[in-house]
mmCIF file of C-alpha atoms and ligand atoms in Angstrom:
data_model
loop_
_atom_site.group_PDB
_atom_site.id
_atom_site.type_symbol
_atom_site.label_atom_id
_atom_site.label_comp_id
_atom_site.label_asym_id
_atom_site.label_seq_id
_atom_site.Cartn_x
_atom_site.Cartn_y
_atom_site.Cartn_z
ATOM 1 C CA UNK M 53 187.649 172.162 174.265
ATOM 2 C CA UNK M 54 188.355 169.800 171.422
ATOM 3 C CA UNK M 55 188.459 166.196 171.086
ATOM 4 C CA UNK M 56 191.680 165.328 171.454
ATOM 5 C CA UNK M 57 191.573 161.915 169.879
ATOM 6 C CA UNK M 58 191.894 162.143 165.954
ATOM 7 C CA UNK M 59 190.460 158.528 165.963
ATOM 8 C CA UNK M 60 186.708 158.900 164.254
ATOM 9 C CA UNK M 61 184.783 155.370 165.272
ATOM 10 C CA UNK M 62 180.920 156.365 165.285
ATOM 11 C CA UNK M 63 178.041 153.881 165.399
ATOM 12 C CA UNK M 64 175.566 156.153 165.353
ATOM 13 C CA UNK M 65 175.639 157.842 161.870
ATOM 14 C CA UNK M 66 176.453 154.933 159.681
ATOM 15 C CA UNK M 67 175.733 156.270 156.365
ATOM 16 C CA UNK M 68 177.477 159.195 156.849
ATOM 17 C CA UNK M 69 180.629 157.570 158.253
ATOM 18 C CA UNK M 70 180.457 155.443 154.613
ATOM 19 C CA UNK M 71 180.407 158.170 152.745
ATOM 20 C CA UNK M 72 183.455 160.135 155.018
ATOM 21 C CA UNK M 73 185.446 156.712 154.608
ATOM 22 C CA UNK M 74 184.904 156.543 150.603
ATOM 23 C CA UNK M 75 186.228 160.438 150.191
ATOM 24 C CA UNK M 76 189.111 159.370 151.697
ATOM 25 C CA UNK M 77 190.161 156.453 149.722
ATOM 26 C CA UNK M 78 189.640 158.712 146.652
ATOM 27 C CA UNK M 79 192.048 160.941 148.208
ATOM 28 C CA UNK M 80 194.647 158.303 148.337
ATOM 29 C CA UNK M 81 194.115 157.313 152.418
ATOM 30 C CA UNK M 82 193.676 154.335 154.304
ATOM 31 C CA UNK M 83 190.010 153.185 156.045
ATOM 32 C CA UNK M 84 189.320 150.070 158.263
ATOM 33 C CA UNK M 85 186.513 148.593 157.964
ATOM 34 C CA UNK M 86 184.560 145.330 159.378
ATOM 35 C CA UNK M 87 184.022 142.048 157.023
ATOM 36 C CA UNK M 88 182.255 138.972 158.205
ATOM 37 C CA UNK M 89 185.896 137.280 158.918
ATOM 38 C CA UNK M 90 187.740 140.152 159.831
ATOM 39 C CA UNK M 91 188.684 143.873 159.857
ATOM 40 C CA UNK M 92 190.527 145.110 156.816
ATOM 41 C CA UNK M 93 192.489 147.900 155.751
ATOM 42 C CA UNK M 94 191.533 149.213 152.826
ATOM 43 C CA UNK M 95 193.088 151.183 149.885
ATOM 44 C CA UNK M 96 191.895 152.086 146.306
ATOM 45 C CA UNK M 97 193.484 148.869 144.272
ATOM 46 C CA UNK M 98 194.010 151.206 141.309
ATOM 47 C CA UNK M 99 196.060 154.363 143.255
ATOM 48 C CA UNK M 100 199.531 152.778 143.760
ATOM 49 C CA UNK M 101 200.256 155.375 145.805
ATOM 50 C CA UNK M 102 197.529 154.391 148.232
ATOM 51 C CA UNK M 103 198.606 150.553 148.334
ATOM 52 C CA UNK M 104 202.025 151.339 149.022
ATOM 53 C CA UNK M 105 200.751 153.045 152.134
ATOM 54 C CA UNK M 106 198.992 149.672 153.188
ATOM 55 C CA UNK M 107 202.504 147.671 152.943
ATOM 56 C CA UNK M 108 203.986 150.715 154.800
ATOM 57 C CA UNK M 109 201.573 151.664 157.882
ATOM 58 C CA UNK M 110 201.706 147.382 158.161
ATOM 59 C CA UNK M 111 205.349 146.856 157.783
ATOM 60 C CA UNK M 112 204.084 143.946 155.247
ATOM 61 C CA UNK M 113 206.988 142.645 152.890
ATOM 62 C CA UNK M 114 205.841 143.891 149.529
ATOM 63 C CA UNK M 115 206.479 140.477 148.068
ATOM 64 C CA UNK M 116 203.235 140.114 150.127
ATOM 65 C CA UNK M 117 200.078 140.121 147.443
ATOM 66 C CA UNK M 118 196.900 141.642 148.543
ATOM 67 C CA UNK M 119 193.220 141.015 148.514
ATOM 68 C CA UNK M 120 191.168 142.937 145.700
ATOM 69 C CA UNK M 121 187.675 143.676 147.236
ATOM 70 C CA UNK M 122 184.860 143.720 144.987
ATOM 71 C CA UNK M 123 180.961 144.125 145.315
ATOM 72 C CA UNK M 124 179.866 141.440 142.481
ATOM 73 C CA UNK M 125 181.112 139.086 140.510
ATOM 74 C CA UNK M 126 180.689 141.354 137.071
ATOM 75 C CA UNK M 127 183.576 143.283 138.877
ATOM 76 C CA UNK M 128 185.627 140.724 139.688
ATOM 77 C CA UNK M 129 185.213 139.477 136.097
ATOM 78 C CA UNK M 130 187.018 143.033 134.655
ATOM 79 C CA UNK M 131 189.878 141.804 136.592
ATOM 80 C CA UNK M 132 189.939 138.099 136.506
ATOM 81 C CA UNK M 133 189.339 135.507 134.319
ATOM 82 C CA UNK M 134 186.731 133.205 134.980
ATOM 83 C CA UNK M 135 187.636 129.180 135.322
ATOM 84 C CA UNK M 136 184.858 126.732 135.956
ATOM 85 C CA UNK M 137 185.507 126.141 138.902
ATOM 86 C CA UNK M 138 185.229 129.844 139.898
ATOM 87 C CA UNK M 139 181.980 129.408 138.623
ATOM 88 C CA UNK M 140 181.104 126.952 140.690
ATOM 89 C CA UNK M 141 182.342 128.644 143.883
ATOM 90 C CA UNK M 142 181.273 131.713 143.129
ATOM 91 C CA UNK M 143 177.819 130.528 142.925
ATOM 92 C CA UNK M 144 177.964 128.527 145.632
ATOM 93 C CA UNK M 145 179.676 131.107 148.142
ATOM 94 C CA UNK M 146 179.344 134.695 147.475
ATOM 95 C CA UNK M 147 178.989 137.389 148.750
ATOM 96 C CA UNK M 148 180.662 135.555 151.741
ATOM 97 C CA UNK M 149 184.145 134.867 153.612
ATOM 98 C CA UNK M 150 186.097 132.734 150.064
ATOM 99 C CA UNK M 151 189.003 134.267 148.241
ATOM 100 C CA UNK M 152 189.504 133.099 145.025
ATOM 101 C CA UNK M 153 192.756 133.261 143.154
ATOM 102 C CA UNK M 154 192.531 133.160 139.456
ATOM 103 C CA UNK M 155 194.855 134.899 136.460
ATOM 104 C CA UNK M 156 195.206 138.924 136.290
ATOM 105 C CA UNK M 157 193.358 139.972 133.017
ATOM 106 C CA UNK M 158 195.567 142.161 131.079
ATOM 107 C CA UNK M 159 195.140 145.745 131.050
ATOM 108 C CA UNK M 160 193.401 145.571 134.297
ATOM 109 C CA UNK M 161 193.816 148.914 136.293
ATOM 110 C CA UNK M 162 194.340 147.362 139.517
ATOM 111 C CA UNK M 163 198.074 148.745 140.767
ATOM 112 C CA UNK M 164 200.607 146.044 140.258
ATOM 113 C CA UNK M 165 201.492 146.559 143.885
ATOM 114 C CA UNK M 166 198.253 144.883 145.029
ATOM 115 C CA UNK M 167 199.144 141.830 142.742
ATOM 116 C CA UNK M 168 203.128 141.818 144.385
ATOM 117 C CA UNK M 169 204.121 141.068 140.524
ATOM 118 C CA UNK M 170 202.272 137.816 139.651
ATOM 119 C CA UNK M 171 199.949 136.693 137.191
ATOM 120 C CA UNK M 172 197.664 135.815 139.467
ATOM 121 C CA UNK M 173 195.110 138.237 141.966
ATOM 122 C CA UNK M 174 193.224 137.020 144.740
ATOM 123 C CA UNK M 175 189.903 138.551 144.792
ATOM 124 C CA UNK M 176 186.629 138.167 147.151
ATOM 125 C CA UNK M 177 183.267 139.759 147.595
ATOM 126 C CA UNK M 178 182.712 140.555 150.818
ATOM 127 C CA UNK M 179 179.055 139.814 152.911
ATOM 128 C CA UNK M 180 178.980 142.255 155.669
ATOM 129 C CA UNK M 181 176.890 145.157 155.377
ATOM 130 C CA UNK M 182 179.231 147.653 156.199
ATOM 131 C CA UNK M 183 181.989 146.437 153.516
ATOM 132 C CA UNK M 184 179.111 146.502 150.936
ATOM 133 C CA UNK M 185 178.045 149.935 151.426
ATOM 134 C CA UNK M 186 181.672 151.325 151.692
ATOM 135 C CA UNK M 187 182.283 149.570 147.877
ATOM 136 C CA UNK M 188 179.662 150.545 146.511
ATOM 137 C CA UNK M 189 179.830 154.625 147.998
ATOM 138 C CA UNK M 190 183.821 153.992 146.485
ATOM 139 C CA UNK M 191 181.952 152.392 143.285
ATOM 140 C CA UNK M 192 186.069 150.435 143.232
ATOM 141 C CA UNK M 193 188.043 148.157 143.834
ATOM 142 C CA UNK M 194 189.776 147.871 147.385
ATOM 143 C CA UNK M 195 192.629 146.402 148.129
ATOM 144 C CA UNK M 196 192.565 145.233 151.466
ATOM 145 C CA UNK M 197 194.628 143.123 154.100
ATOM 146 C CA UNK M 198 193.463 142.242 157.580
ATOM 147 C CA UNK M 199 194.355 145.459 159.616
ATOM 148 C CA UNK M 200 196.911 144.247 161.872
ATOM 149 C CA UNK M 201 200.784 144.701 161.629
ATOM 150 C CA UNK M 202 202.318 142.342 159.755
ATOM 151 C CA UNK M 203 202.712 138.936 161.548
ATOM 152 C CA UNK M 204 200.713 140.019 164.377
ATOM 153 C CA UNK M 205 196.988 138.511 165.494
ATOM 154 C CA UNK M 206 193.962 139.831 163.366
ATOM 155 C CA UNK M 207 191.718 142.344 164.383
ATOM 156 C CA UNK M 208 188.062 141.521 164.942
ATOM 157 C CA UNK M 209 186.613 144.630 166.296
ATOM 158 C CA UNK M 210 187.393 148.139 165.530
ATOM 159 C CA UNK M 211 188.912 148.596 168.949
ATOM 160 C CA UNK M 212 192.037 146.158 168.086
ATOM 161 C CA UNK M 213 192.655 148.483 164.610
ATOM 162 C CA UNK M 214 193.065 151.079 167.164
ATOM 163 C CA UNK M 215 195.133 149.130 169.532
ATOM 164 C CA UNK M 216 197.019 148.428 165.908
ATOM 165 C CA UNK M 217 197.809 151.590 164.588
ATOM 166 C CA UNK M 218 196.290 154.208 166.996
ATOM 167 C CA UNK M 219 196.536 157.561 164.663
ATOM 168 C CA UNK M 220 198.086 156.105 161.841
ATOM 169 C CA UNK M 221 194.876 155.059 160.851
ATOM 170 C CA UNK M 222 192.620 157.683 161.483
ATOM 171 C CA UNK M 223 188.918 156.748 160.159
ATOM 172 C CA UNK M 224 187.675 152.811 161.490
ATOM 173 C CA UNK M 225 184.461 152.370 160.232
ATOM 174 C CA UNK M 226 182.646 149.865 163.520
ATOM 175 C CA UNK M 227 180.582 147.123 163.444
ATOM 176 C CA UNK M 228 181.359 145.568 166.361
ATOM 177 C CA UNK M 229 182.814 141.987 166.619
ATOM 178 C CA UNK M 230 183.082 140.008 162.964
ATOM 179 C CA UNK M 231 181.361 136.839 162.559
ATOM 180 C CA UNK M 232 183.624 134.456 161.948
ATOM 181 C CA UNK M 233 186.359 135.578 163.205
ATOM 182 C CA UNK M 234 188.773 134.049 160.849
ATOM 183 C CA UNK M 235 190.154 135.126 157.210
ATOM 184 C CA UNK M 236 188.767 134.459 154.408
ATOM 185 C CA UNK M 237 189.219 130.974 153.036
ATOM 186 C CA UNK M 238 192.108 131.010 150.032
ATOM 187 C CA UNK M 239 191.353 128.739 146.881
ATOM 188 C CA UNK M 240 193.548 128.782 144.344
ATOM 189 C CA UNK M 241 191.529 128.186 141.202
ATOM 190 C CA UNK M 242 193.655 129.621 137.903
ATOM 191 C CA UNK M 243 194.623 126.180 137.407
ATOM 192 C CA UNK M 244 193.575 123.116 136.414
ATOM 193 C CA UNK M 245 192.939 121.313 139.677
ATOM 194 C CA UNK M 246 191.843 123.949 142.994
ATOM 195 C CA UNK M 247 194.582 124.510 145.173
ATOM 196 C CA UNK M 248 193.667 125.219 148.602
ATOM 197 C CA UNK M 249 195.805 128.091 150.525
ATOM 198 C CA UNK M 250 194.660 128.969 153.295
ATOM 199 C CA UNK M 251 191.611 127.417 155.423
ATOM 200 C CA UNK M 252 189.195 129.383 156.686
ATOM 201 C CA UNK M 253 185.447 128.943 157.748
ATOM 202 C CA UNK M 254 184.564 127.611 154.759
ATOM 203 C CA UNK M 255 185.671 124.421 154.812
ATOM 204 C CA UNK M 256 187.526 122.015 153.078
ATOM 205 C CA UNK M 257 184.563 119.518 152.813
ATOM 206 C CA UNK M 258 182.188 122.542 151.712
ATOM 207 C CA UNK M 259 184.533 123.294 148.945
ATOM 208 C CA UNK M 260 185.035 120.208 147.371
ATOM 209 C CA UNK M 261 180.773 119.579 147.879
ATOM 210 C CA UNK M 262 180.298 122.912 145.877
ATOM 211 C CA UNK M 263 182.993 121.816 143.506
ATOM 212 C CA UNK M 264 182.122 118.105 142.751
ATOM 213 C CA UNK M 265 186.018 116.914 143.226
ATOM 214 C CA UNK M 266 188.658 117.030 145.845
ATOM 215 C CA UNK M 267 190.688 120.493 146.377
ATOM 216 C CA UNK M 268 194.514 119.903 147.134
ATOM 217 C CA UNK M 269 195.883 121.416 150.373
ATOM 218 C CA UNK M 270 199.446 123.788 149.691
ATOM 219 C CA UNK M 271 201.957 122.131 150.190
ATOM 220 C CA UNK M 272 200.691 118.756 150.129
ATOM 221 C CA UNK M 273 202.569 118.269 147.161
ATOM 222 C CA UNK M 274 206.203 118.540 146.661
ATOM 223 C CA UNK M 275 206.794 121.112 143.737
ATOM 224 C CA UNK M 276 203.559 121.987 143.332
ATOM 225 C CA UNK M 277 202.040 125.559 143.584
ATOM 226 C CA UNK M 278 203.634 127.425 146.161
ATOM 227 C CA UNK M 279 201.545 128.372 149.426
ATOM 228 C CA UNK M 280 199.270 132.349 149.461
ATOM 229 C CA UNK M 281 203.061 134.463 149.896
ATOM 230 C CA UNK M 282 201.591 135.530 152.787
ATOM 231 C CA UNK M 283 201.152 132.281 154.930
ATOM 232 C CA UNK M 284 204.779 132.423 156.606
ATOM 233 C CA UNK M 285 205.165 129.923 159.632
ATOM 234 C CA UNK M 286 204.813 132.674 162.497
ATOM 235 C CA UNK M 287 201.741 134.509 161.909
ATOM 236 C CA UNK M 288 198.893 135.806 164.107
ATOM 237 C CA UNK M 289 201.779 135.916 166.731
ATOM 238 C CA UNK M 290 200.565 137.428 170.131
ATOM 239 C CA UNK M 291 203.705 138.987 172.017
ATOM 240 C CA UNK M 292 204.665 136.010 174.166
ATOM 241 C CA UNK M 293 205.134 132.332 173.738
ATOM 242 C CA UNK M 294 202.281 129.741 172.651
ATOM 243 C CA UNK M 295 202.508 125.975 173.889
ATOM 244 C CA UNK M 296 199.823 123.981 172.015
ATOM 245 C CA UNK M 297 198.137 120.608 172.944
ATOM 246 C CA UNK M 298 198.616 121.654 176.779
ATOM 247 C CA UNK M 299 196.456 119.599 179.397
ATOM 248 C CA UNK M 300 196.419 122.687 181.962
ATOM 249 C CA UNK M 301 198.545 125.908 182.652
ATOM 250 C CA UNK M 302 201.510 125.635 184.076
ATOM 251 C CA UNK M 303 203.344 128.113 186.386
ATOM 252 C CA UNK M 304 202.738 131.708 185.066
ATOM 253 C CA UNK M 305 200.985 130.918 181.886
ATOM 254 C CA UNK M 306 197.343 131.374 180.681
ATOM 255 C CA UNK M 307 195.065 128.771 179.718
ATOM 256 C CA UNK M 308 192.875 128.875 176.064
ATOM 257 C CA UNK M 309 190.730 126.335 176.779
ATOM 258 C CA UNK M 310 187.483 124.999 174.452
ATOM 259 C CA UNK M 311 185.060 122.593 175.666
ATOM 260 C CA UNK M 312 183.528 121.149 178.575
ATOM 261 C CA UNK M 313 186.000 119.736 180.025
ATOM 262 C CA UNK M 314 188.466 122.983 180.571
ATOM 263 C CA UNK M 315 189.975 122.711 183.868
ATOM 264 C CA UNK M 316 188.866 125.348 186.570
ATOM 265 C CA UNK M 317 191.757 127.416 187.281
ATOM 266 C CA UNK M 318 193.095 131.041 189.050
ATOM 267 C CA UNK M 319 194.170 133.585 186.331
ATOM 268 C CA UNK M 320 194.028 134.420 183.191
ATOM 269 C CA UNK M 321 192.045 131.538 180.917
ATOM 270 C CA UNK M 322 189.391 132.000 178.178
ATOM 271 C CA UNK M 323 187.397 128.877 177.237
ATOM 272 C CA UNK M 324 186.616 129.612 173.479
ATOM 273 C CA UNK M 325 183.019 127.713 173.689
ATOM 274 C CA UNK M 326 182.484 125.944 176.979
ATOM 275 C CA UNK M 327 180.024 123.260 174.819
ATOM 276 C CA UNK M 328 182.713 123.031 172.181
ATOM 277 C CA UNK M 329 181.254 124.619 169.019
ATOM 278 C CA UNK M 330 183.537 125.671 166.273
ATOM 279 C CA UNK M 331 182.007 128.063 165.408
ATOM 280 C CA UNK M 332 181.799 129.886 168.308
ATOM 281 C CA UNK M 333 185.453 129.096 168.841
ATOM 282 C CA UNK M 334 186.582 130.760 165.797
ATOM 283 C CA UNK M 335 184.443 133.737 166.315
ATOM 284 C CA UNK M 336 186.107 134.078 169.651
ATOM 285 C CA UNK M 337 190.276 132.946 168.438
ATOM 286 C CA UNK M 338 191.582 136.149 167.670
ATOM 287 C CA UNK M 339 189.877 138.126 170.208
ATOM 288 C CA UNK M 340 190.981 135.902 172.990
ATOM 289 C CA UNK M 341 194.405 135.700 171.882
ATOM 290 C CA UNK M 342 194.335 139.337 172.423
ATOM 291 C CA UNK M 343 192.994 139.503 175.531
ATOM 292 C CA UNK M 344 195.576 136.419 176.990
ATOM 293 C CA UNK M 345 198.548 138.796 175.422
ATOM 294 C CA UNK M 346 199.478 140.347 178.813
ATOM 295 C CA UNK M 347 202.147 141.427 180.582
ATOM 296 C CA UNK M 348 200.747 139.747 183.868
ATOM 297 C CA UNK M 349 201.580 135.799 182.193
ATOM 298 C CA UNK M 350 204.746 134.079 180.832
ATOM 299 C CA UNK M 351 202.830 132.621 177.993
ATOM 300 C CA UNK M 352 199.751 131.037 176.649
ATOM 301 C CA UNK M 353 198.643 127.177 177.044
ATOM 302 C CA UNK M 354 196.166 125.865 174.448
ATOM 303 C CA UNK M 355 194.448 123.292 174.897
ATOM 304 C CA UNK M 356 193.582 120.703 171.985
ATOM 305 C CA UNK M 357 191.026 121.709 169.702
ATOM 306 C CA UNK M 358 189.543 119.094 167.044
ATOM 307 C CA UNK M 359 190.861 119.492 163.484
ATOM 308 C CA UNK M 360 187.453 118.675 161.413
ATOM 309 C CA UNK M 361 185.597 120.996 160.032
ATOM 310 C CA UNK M 362 186.502 124.402 160.514
ATOM 311 C CA UNK M 363 188.916 123.007 163.038
ATOM 312 C CA UNK M 364 191.434 122.974 160.403
ATOM 313 C CA UNK M 365 191.614 126.655 160.239
ATOM 314 C CA UNK M 366 191.738 127.436 163.899
ATOM 315 C CA UNK M 367 194.442 124.954 163.885
ATOM 316 C CA UNK M 368 196.058 126.222 161.011
ATOM 317 C CA UNK M 369 196.237 129.751 163.188
ATOM 318 C CA UNK M 370 197.255 128.715 166.157
ATOM 319 C CA UNK M 371 200.157 126.550 164.853
ATOM 320 C CA UNK M 372 201.100 129.772 163.381
ATOM 321 C CA UNK M 373 200.550 131.912 166.258
ATOM 322 C CA UNK M 374 202.761 129.376 168.303
ATOM 323 C CA UNK M 375 205.390 128.727 165.433
ATOM 324 C CA UNK M 376 209.298 129.883 166.301
ATOM 325 C CA UNK M 377 209.261 133.785 165.514
ATOM 326 C CA UNK M 378 211.968 135.162 163.312
ATOM 327 C CA UNK M 379 212.413 138.407 165.132
HETATM 328 O O1 LIG Z 654 189.293 137.512 155.497
HETATM 329 C C1 LIG Z 654 190.386 138.445 154.613
HETATM 330 O O2 LIG Z 654 190.559 137.315 153.856
HETATM 331 C C2 LIG Z 654 190.918 139.630 154.732
HETATM 332 C C3 LIG Z 654 189.543 140.472 154.929
HETATM 333 C C4 LIG Z 654 189.780 142.117 155.328
HETATM 334 O O3 LIG Z 654 188.869 140.219 153.711
HETATM 335 N N1 LIG Z 654 191.872 139.837 154.311
HETATM 336 C C5 LIG Z 654 193.118 139.120 154.637
HETATM 337 O O4 LIG Z 654 193.982 139.804 153.816
HETATM 338 O O5 LIG Z 654 192.999 137.945 155.218
HETATM 339 P P1 LIG Z 654 195.525 139.263 154.099
HETATM 340 O O6 LIG Z 654 196.470 140.197 153.528
HETATM 341 O O7 LIG Z 654 196.016 139.528 155.723
HETATM 342 O O8 LIG Z 654 195.349 137.816 153.644
HETATM 343 C C6 LIG Z 654 195.927 137.622 152.418
HETATM 344 C C7 LIG Z 654 196.419 136.548 151.535
HETATM 345 C C8 LIG Z 654 197.899 136.667 152.413
HETATM 346 O O9 LIG Z 654 199.018 135.367 152.531
HETATM 347 C C9 LIG Z 654 198.588 136.752 150.587
HETATM 348 O O10 LIG Z 654 199.866 136.604 150.328
HETATM 349 C C10 LIG Z 654 197.381 135.900 150.021
HETATM 350 O O11 LIG Z 654 196.462 136.410 150.164
HETATM 351 N N2 LIG Z 654 197.100 136.211 148.213
HETATM 352 C C11 LIG Z 654 196.914 137.651 147.753
HETATM 353 N N3 LIG Z 654 196.972 137.410 146.500
HETATM 354 C C12 LIG Z 654 197.432 135.968 146.102
HETATM 355 C C13 LIG Z 654 197.476 135.465 145.034
HETATM 356 N N4 LIG Z 654 197.845 136.156 143.588
HETATM 357 N N5 LIG Z 654 198.036 134.368 144.812
HETATM 358 C C14 LIG Z 654 198.165 133.479 146.358
HETATM 359 N N6 LIG Z 654 198.082 134.198 147.462
HETATM 360 C C15 LIG Z 654 197.371 135.421 147.382
HETATM 361 MG MG1 LIG Z 655 196.871 139.138 157.551
#
């Protein structure tokens, strides 16, 4: 009997799997892989047809540009023009969970689909060993959004990617649970002032310390730079309603809590961090939202989570998970 499952999730021979994944990328196919933030759905960034498959597979609107993943800053510099702010952030945070938006170099071979026709490009150097091995084996830039269907909760485990796509994404490199759990911090450093487009585990304080100046939050100034086009108000959404700043669950609701004060309850509940550690809460957030997203409950009540440090990013994701849905 042959295995009926087309999925190849393998931890025992990572070297071989990485080689197979690189071969697929060269053939214009998609590969899911872990990063220190969330799992990505990768394609050869220079192959327009492969990149189009990402949009098709995710159901992602084509106006929403992708992040280009590269192995190091020298590679990034072939595709974007660095600024002095970029230099400082790269020195402090690469490789790591930081995406920089910079002006694209004219003549870059990266497909225009990746940037959705913008003059800027988002680039990042991931720190996860499997992501780095894959970039090395493939030898070129990899365009990769989070490996979830558009608008849904991002995947932090290989199983989540399988749940999202099944046989449509036959190769998922399994790196276990992602350490960070939230997507990378995105900063636009293409202009005079750095603008925070998406908060992440590298907090605004961390950025300001490295830059030695304040970072503007996108949308804070009327008429200023637009937020990341993908930051649609409803995003990261479970299939059931999400209610924020709850003290306790109401009838039929599951409870997503934080800290030692979480009320004990029967039924579905999850404490993001019993000790009140925001890093632990960030790493658990998307897995918890998936676990509580079950037909057995009518909605998810979420307790208040402090907004300082990484709490800014956690609250950003929760607000989008709770926002009115367009569909
Ligand atoms: O942690 C991460 O960043 C993960 C892993 C896989 O690297 N990737 C990820 O990609 O979160 P995605 O596609 O889910 O989110 C990328 C965000 C989108 O909101 C998109 O609009 C924004 O980056 N973006 C991409 N290029 C941009 C650009 N040139 N200007 C402004 N925003 C951009
Ligand atoms: Mg995403």
